[in-house]
Tab-separated table of C-alpha atoms and ligand atoms in Angstrom:
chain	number	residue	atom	x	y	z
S	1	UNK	CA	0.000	0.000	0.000
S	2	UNK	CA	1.618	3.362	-0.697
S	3	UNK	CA	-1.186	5.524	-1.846
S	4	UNK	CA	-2.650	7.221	1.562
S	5	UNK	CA	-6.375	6.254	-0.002
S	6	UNK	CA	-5.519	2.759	0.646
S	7	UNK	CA	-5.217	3.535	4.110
S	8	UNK	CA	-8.248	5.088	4.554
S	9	UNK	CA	-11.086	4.360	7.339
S	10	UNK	CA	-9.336	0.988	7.832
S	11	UNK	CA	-7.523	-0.385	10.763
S	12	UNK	CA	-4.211	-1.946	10.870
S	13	UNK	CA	-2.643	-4.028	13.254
S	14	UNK	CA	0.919	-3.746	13.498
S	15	UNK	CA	4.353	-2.527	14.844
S	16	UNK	CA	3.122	1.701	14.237
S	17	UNK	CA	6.692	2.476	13.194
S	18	UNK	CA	6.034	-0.202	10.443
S	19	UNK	CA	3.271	0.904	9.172
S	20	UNK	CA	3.477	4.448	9.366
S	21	UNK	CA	7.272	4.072	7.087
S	22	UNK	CA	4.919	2.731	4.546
S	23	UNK	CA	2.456	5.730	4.315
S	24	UNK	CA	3.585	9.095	1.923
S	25	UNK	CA	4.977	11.882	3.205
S	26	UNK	CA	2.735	15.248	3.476
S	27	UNK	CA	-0.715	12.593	3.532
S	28	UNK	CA	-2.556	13.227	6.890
S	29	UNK	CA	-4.079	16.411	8.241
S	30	UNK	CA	-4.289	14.946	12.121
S	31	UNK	CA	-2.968	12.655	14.482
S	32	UNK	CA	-4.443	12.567	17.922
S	33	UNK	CA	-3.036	9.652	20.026
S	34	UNK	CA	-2.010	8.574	23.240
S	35	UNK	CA	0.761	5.904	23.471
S	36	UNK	CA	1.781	3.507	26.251
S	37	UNK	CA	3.018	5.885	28.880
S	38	UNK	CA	5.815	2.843	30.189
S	39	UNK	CA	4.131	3.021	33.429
S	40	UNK	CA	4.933	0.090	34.508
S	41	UNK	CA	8.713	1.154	34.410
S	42	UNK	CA	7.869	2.916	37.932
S	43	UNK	CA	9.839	4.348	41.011
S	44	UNK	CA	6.331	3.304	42.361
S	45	UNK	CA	6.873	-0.282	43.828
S	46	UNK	CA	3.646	-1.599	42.898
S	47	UNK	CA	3.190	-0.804	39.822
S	48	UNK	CA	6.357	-2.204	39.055
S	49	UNK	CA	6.721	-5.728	40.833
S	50	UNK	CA	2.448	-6.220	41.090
S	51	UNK	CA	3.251	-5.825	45.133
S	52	UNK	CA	0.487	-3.116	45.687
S	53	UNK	CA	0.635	0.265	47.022
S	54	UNK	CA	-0.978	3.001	45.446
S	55	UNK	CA	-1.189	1.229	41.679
S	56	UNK	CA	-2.444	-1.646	43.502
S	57	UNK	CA	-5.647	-1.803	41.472
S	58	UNK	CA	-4.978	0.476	38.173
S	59	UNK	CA	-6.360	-0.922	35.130
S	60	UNK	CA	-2.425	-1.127	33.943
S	61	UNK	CA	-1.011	-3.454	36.393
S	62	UNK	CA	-0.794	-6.079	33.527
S	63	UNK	CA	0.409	-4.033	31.186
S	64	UNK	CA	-1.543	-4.192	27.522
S	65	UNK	CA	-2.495	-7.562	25.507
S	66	UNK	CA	1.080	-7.354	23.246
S	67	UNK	CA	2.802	-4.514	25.365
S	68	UNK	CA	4.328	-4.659	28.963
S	69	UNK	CA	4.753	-0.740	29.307
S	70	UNK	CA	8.221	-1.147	31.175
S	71	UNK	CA	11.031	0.038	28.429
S	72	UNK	CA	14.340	1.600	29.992
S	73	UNK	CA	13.770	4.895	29.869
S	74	UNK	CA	16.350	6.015	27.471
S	75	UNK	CA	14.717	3.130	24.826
S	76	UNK	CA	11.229	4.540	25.763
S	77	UNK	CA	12.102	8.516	25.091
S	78	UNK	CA	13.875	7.348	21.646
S	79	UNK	CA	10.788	4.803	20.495
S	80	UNK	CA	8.107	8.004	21.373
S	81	UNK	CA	10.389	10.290	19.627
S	82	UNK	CA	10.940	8.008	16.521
S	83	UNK	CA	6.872	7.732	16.503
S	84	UNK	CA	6.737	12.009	16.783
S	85	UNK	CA	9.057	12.276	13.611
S	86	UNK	CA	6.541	9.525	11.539
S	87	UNK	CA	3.933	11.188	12.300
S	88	UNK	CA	5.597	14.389	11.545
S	89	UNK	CA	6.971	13.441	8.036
S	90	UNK	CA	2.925	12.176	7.435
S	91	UNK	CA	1.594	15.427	8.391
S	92	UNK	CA	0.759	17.859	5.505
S	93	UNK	CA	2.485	21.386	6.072
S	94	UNK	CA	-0.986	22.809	7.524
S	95	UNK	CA	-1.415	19.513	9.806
S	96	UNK	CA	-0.602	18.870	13.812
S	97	UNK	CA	-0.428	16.082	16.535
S	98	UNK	CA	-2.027	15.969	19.572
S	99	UNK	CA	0.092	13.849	22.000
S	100	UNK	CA	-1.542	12.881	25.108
S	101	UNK	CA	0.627	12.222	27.837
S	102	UNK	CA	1.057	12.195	31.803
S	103	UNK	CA	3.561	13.841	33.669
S	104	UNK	CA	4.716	11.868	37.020
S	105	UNK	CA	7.314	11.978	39.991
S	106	UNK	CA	10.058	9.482	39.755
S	107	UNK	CA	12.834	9.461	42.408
S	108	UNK	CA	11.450	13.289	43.850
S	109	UNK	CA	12.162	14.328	40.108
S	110	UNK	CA	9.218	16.001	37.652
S	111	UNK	CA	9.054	13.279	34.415
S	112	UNK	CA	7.513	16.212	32.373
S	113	UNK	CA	8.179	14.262	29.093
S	114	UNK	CA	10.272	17.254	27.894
S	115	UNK	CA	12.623	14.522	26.671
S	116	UNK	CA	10.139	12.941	24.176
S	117	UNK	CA	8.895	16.350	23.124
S	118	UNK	CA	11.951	18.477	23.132
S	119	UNK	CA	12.919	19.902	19.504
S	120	UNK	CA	9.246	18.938	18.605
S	121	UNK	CA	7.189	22.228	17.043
S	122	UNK	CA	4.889	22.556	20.909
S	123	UNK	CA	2.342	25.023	20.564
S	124	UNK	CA	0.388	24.560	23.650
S	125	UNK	CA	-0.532	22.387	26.091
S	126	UNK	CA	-4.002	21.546	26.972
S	127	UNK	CA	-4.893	19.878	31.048
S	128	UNK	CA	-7.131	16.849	30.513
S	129	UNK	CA	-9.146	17.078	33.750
S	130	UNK	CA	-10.645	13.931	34.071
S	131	UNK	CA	-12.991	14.411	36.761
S	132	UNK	CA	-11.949	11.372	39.531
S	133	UNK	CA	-10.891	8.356	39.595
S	134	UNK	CA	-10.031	5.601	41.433
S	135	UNK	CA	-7.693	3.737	43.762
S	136	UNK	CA	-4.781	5.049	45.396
S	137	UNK	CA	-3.286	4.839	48.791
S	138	UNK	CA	-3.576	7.695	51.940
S	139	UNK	CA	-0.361	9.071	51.227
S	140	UNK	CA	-1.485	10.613	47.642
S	141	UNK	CA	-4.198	13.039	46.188
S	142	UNK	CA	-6.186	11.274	43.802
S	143	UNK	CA	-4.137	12.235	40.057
S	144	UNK	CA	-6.842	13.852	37.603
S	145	UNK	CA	-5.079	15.321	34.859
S	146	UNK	CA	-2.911	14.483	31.738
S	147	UNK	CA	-1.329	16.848	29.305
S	148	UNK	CA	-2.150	16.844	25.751
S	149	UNK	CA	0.603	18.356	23.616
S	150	UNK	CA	-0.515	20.041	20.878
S	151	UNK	CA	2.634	20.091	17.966
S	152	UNK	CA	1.484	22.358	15.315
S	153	UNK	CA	3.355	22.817	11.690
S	154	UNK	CA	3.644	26.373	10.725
S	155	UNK	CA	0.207	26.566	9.082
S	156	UNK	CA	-2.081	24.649	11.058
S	157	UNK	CA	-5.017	26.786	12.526
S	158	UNK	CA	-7.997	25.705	14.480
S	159	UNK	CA	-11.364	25.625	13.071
S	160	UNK	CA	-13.293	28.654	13.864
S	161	UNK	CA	-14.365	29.641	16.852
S	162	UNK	CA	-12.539	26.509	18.038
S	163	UNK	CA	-10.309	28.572	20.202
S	164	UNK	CA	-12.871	29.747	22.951
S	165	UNK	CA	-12.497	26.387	24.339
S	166	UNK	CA	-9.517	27.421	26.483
S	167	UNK	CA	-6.803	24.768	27.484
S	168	UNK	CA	-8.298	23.275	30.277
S	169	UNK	CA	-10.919	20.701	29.793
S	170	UNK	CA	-13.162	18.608	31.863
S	171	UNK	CA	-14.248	15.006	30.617
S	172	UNK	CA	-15.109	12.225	32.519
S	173	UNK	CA	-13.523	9.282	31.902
S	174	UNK	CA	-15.124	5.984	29.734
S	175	UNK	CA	-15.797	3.679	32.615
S	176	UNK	CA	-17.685	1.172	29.958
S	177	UNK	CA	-14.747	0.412	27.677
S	178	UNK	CA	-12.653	-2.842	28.466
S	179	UNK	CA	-9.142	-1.504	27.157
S	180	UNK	CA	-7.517	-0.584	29.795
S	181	UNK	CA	-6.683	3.116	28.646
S	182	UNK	CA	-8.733	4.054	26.588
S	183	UNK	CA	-9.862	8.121	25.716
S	184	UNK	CA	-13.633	9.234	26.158
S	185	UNK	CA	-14.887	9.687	22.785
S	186	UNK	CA	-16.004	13.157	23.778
S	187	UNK	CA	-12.472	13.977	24.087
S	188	UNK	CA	-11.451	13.300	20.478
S	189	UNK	CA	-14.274	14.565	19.041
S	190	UNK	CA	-13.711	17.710	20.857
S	191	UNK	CA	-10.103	17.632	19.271
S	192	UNK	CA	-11.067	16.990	16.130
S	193	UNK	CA	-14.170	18.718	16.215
S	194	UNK	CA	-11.165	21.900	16.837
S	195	UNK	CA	-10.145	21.414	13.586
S	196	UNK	CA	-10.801	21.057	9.565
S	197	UNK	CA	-8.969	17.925	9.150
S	198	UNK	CA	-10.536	15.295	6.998
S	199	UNK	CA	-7.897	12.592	7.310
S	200	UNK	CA	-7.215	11.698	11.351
S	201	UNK	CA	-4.601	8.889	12.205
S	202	UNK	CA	-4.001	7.411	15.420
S	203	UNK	CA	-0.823	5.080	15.455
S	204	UNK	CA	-1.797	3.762	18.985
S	205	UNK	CA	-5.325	3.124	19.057
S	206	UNK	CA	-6.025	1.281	21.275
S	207	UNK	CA	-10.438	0.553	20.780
S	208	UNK	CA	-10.293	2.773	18.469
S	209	UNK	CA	-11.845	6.087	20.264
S	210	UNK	CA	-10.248	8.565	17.677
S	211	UNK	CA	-11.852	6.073	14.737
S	212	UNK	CA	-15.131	6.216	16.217
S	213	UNK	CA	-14.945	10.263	17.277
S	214	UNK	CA	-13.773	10.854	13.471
S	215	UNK	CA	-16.682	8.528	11.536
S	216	UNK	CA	-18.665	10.287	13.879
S	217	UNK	CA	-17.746	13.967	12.393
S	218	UNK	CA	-18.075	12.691	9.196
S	219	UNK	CA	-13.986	12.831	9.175
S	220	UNK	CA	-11.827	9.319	7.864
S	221	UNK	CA	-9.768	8.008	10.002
S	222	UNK	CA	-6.524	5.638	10.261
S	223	UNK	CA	-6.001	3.613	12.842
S	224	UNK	CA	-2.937	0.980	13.782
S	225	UNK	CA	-2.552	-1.026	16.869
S	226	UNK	CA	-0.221	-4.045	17.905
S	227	UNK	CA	-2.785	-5.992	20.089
S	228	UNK	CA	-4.835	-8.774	16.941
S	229	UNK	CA	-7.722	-7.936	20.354
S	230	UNK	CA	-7.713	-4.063	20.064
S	231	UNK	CA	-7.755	-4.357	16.928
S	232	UNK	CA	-10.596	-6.697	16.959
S	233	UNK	CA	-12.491	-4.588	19.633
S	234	UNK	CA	-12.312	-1.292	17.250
S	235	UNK	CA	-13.827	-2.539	14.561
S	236	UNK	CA	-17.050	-3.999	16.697
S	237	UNK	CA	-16.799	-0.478	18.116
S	238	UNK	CA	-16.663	1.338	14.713
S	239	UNK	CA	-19.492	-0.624	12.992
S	240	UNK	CA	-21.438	-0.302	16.230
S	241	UNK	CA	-21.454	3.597	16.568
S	242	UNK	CA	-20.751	5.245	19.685
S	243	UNK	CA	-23.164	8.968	20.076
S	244	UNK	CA	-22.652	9.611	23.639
S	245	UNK	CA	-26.444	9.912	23.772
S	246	UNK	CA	-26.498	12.179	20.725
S	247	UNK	CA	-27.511	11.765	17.334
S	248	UNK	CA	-24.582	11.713	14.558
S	249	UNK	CA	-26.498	14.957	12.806
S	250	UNK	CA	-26.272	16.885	16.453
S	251	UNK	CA	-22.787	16.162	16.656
S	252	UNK	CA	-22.463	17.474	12.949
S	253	UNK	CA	-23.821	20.535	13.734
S	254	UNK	CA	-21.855	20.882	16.495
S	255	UNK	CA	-18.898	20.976	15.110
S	256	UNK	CA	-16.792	22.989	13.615
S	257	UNK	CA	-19.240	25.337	13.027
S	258	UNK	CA	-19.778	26.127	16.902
S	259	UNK	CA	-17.337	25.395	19.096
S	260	UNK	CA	-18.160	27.592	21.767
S	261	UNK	CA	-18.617	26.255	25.688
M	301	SAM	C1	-2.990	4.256	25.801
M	301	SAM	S1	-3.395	2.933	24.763
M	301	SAM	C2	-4.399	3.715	23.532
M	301	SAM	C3	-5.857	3.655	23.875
M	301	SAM	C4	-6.748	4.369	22.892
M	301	SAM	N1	-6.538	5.790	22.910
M	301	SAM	C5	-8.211	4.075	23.160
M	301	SAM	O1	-9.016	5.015	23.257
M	301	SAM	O2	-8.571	2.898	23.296
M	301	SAM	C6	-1.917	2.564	23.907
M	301	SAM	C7	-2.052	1.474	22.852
M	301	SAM	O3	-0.796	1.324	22.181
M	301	SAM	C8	-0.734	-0.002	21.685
M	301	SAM	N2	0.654	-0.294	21.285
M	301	SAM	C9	1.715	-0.600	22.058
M	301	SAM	N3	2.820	-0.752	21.329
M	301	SAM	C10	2.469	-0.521	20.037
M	301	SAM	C11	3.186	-0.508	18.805
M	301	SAM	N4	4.489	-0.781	18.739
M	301	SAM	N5	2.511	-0.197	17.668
M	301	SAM	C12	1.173	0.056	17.719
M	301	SAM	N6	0.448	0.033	18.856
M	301	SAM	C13	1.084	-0.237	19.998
M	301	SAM	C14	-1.305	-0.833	22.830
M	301	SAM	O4	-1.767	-2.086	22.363
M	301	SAM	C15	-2.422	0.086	23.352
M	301	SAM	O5	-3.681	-0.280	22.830
């Protein structure tokens, strides 16, 4: 497959890296995605060894279905910034990425993910406030937020009106998916909702949120995952239809003619 329209509204299981060095250069408008955040390589015991404290009942703790999420650092940093610079090379010059990612302590130390990011075109970062949570031992306030980087090229602009959104945004969490990290569908089609893009590719993804937020816009989407299950669980997902509630022609409308709060 190298023409991008073979690649369109389909889902692809596979090594990302592999499959995105097959795609043309300058063929995507978006890519929203959140990759394993190597959580499981930890300064927090349980998380690491499965011995409790306050990971003791994250969804994680098993890492996913073909990943274990515990890379040495140094290999994780270079494998997320190898991903950035596909994704880059995809983008068309008026395209951007939003990265989703969570910032954490390790050894007293802020693990702001600068080193993934750094030399990366950042334009902003927007707080995911996910509204509670669970779990968690005495010792800690409940975590609510991730970061979502947005990396812009030079000409990428939101869709109108797009901007009164502000950076911070509330969304509850999907407690009714079985992946074990996967994004609201709100979310995403908030993101692309922001923008004009008609071609949206997520290299980790997971259920396939970012599939089902784009088919919902009336946007195509690409979508690659390692785990033969994800994979699997997308595509029941896609053909299903997930509205939040709403109809696909309210969400149409919404979108990116209105944007507003
Ligand atoms: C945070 S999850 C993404 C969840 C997704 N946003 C959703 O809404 O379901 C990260 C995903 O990356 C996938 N993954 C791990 N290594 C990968 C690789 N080398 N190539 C493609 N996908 C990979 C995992 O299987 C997992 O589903």
């Amino acid at each position: 497959m190298n023409s991008i329209n073979d690649y369109l509204n389909k889902i692809i299981c596979g090594d990302c890296i592999e499959v995105m060095q097959k795609m043309p250069n300058k063929s995507i408008d978006l890519a929203v995605t959140s990759p394993p955040y190597n959580l499981k390589n930890s300064t927090g015991n349980g998380m690491k060894d499965g011995r409790g404290g306050k990971w003791a009942n994250a969804a994680l703790q098993n890492g996913y279905s073909h990943h274990d999420d515990c890379m040495p650092h140094e290999k994780y940093v270079a494998w997320q910034r190898k991903c950035l610079e596909e994704m880059m090379r995809l983008l068309k010059d008026d395209g951007a990425i939003f990265y989703n990612h969570k910032w954490r302590v390790q050894n007293g130390l802020l693990q702001d993910r600068q080193d993934i990011v750094s030399g990366f075109p950042v334009r902003q970062i927007i707080i995911w406030h996910r509204n509670g949570g669970i779990n968690f031992n005495k010792g800690y306030f409940l975590p609510t937020y991730e970061v979502i980087y947005l990396i812009a090229k030079k000409n990428f602009k939101l869709a109108p009106k797009a901007n009164a959104l502000g950076d911070v945004w509330d969304m509850g969490q999907d407690l009714n998916n079985p992946h074990p990290a996967p994004f609201p569908v709100e979310l995403i089609e908030r993101i692309i909702g922001s923008t004009t893009a008609e071609i949206v590719l997520d290299p980790f993804m997971g259920s396939g949120t970012t599939a089902v937020a784009a088919k919902n816009l009336g946007r195509k989407y690409i979508g690659i995952d390692v785990s033969p299950e994800y994979c699997q669980m997308a595509e029941e997902r896609i053909k299903k239809g997930h509205f939040n509630g709403k109809k696909q022609q309210d969400l149409l409308s919404l979108f990116p003619q209105d944007c507003s709060v």
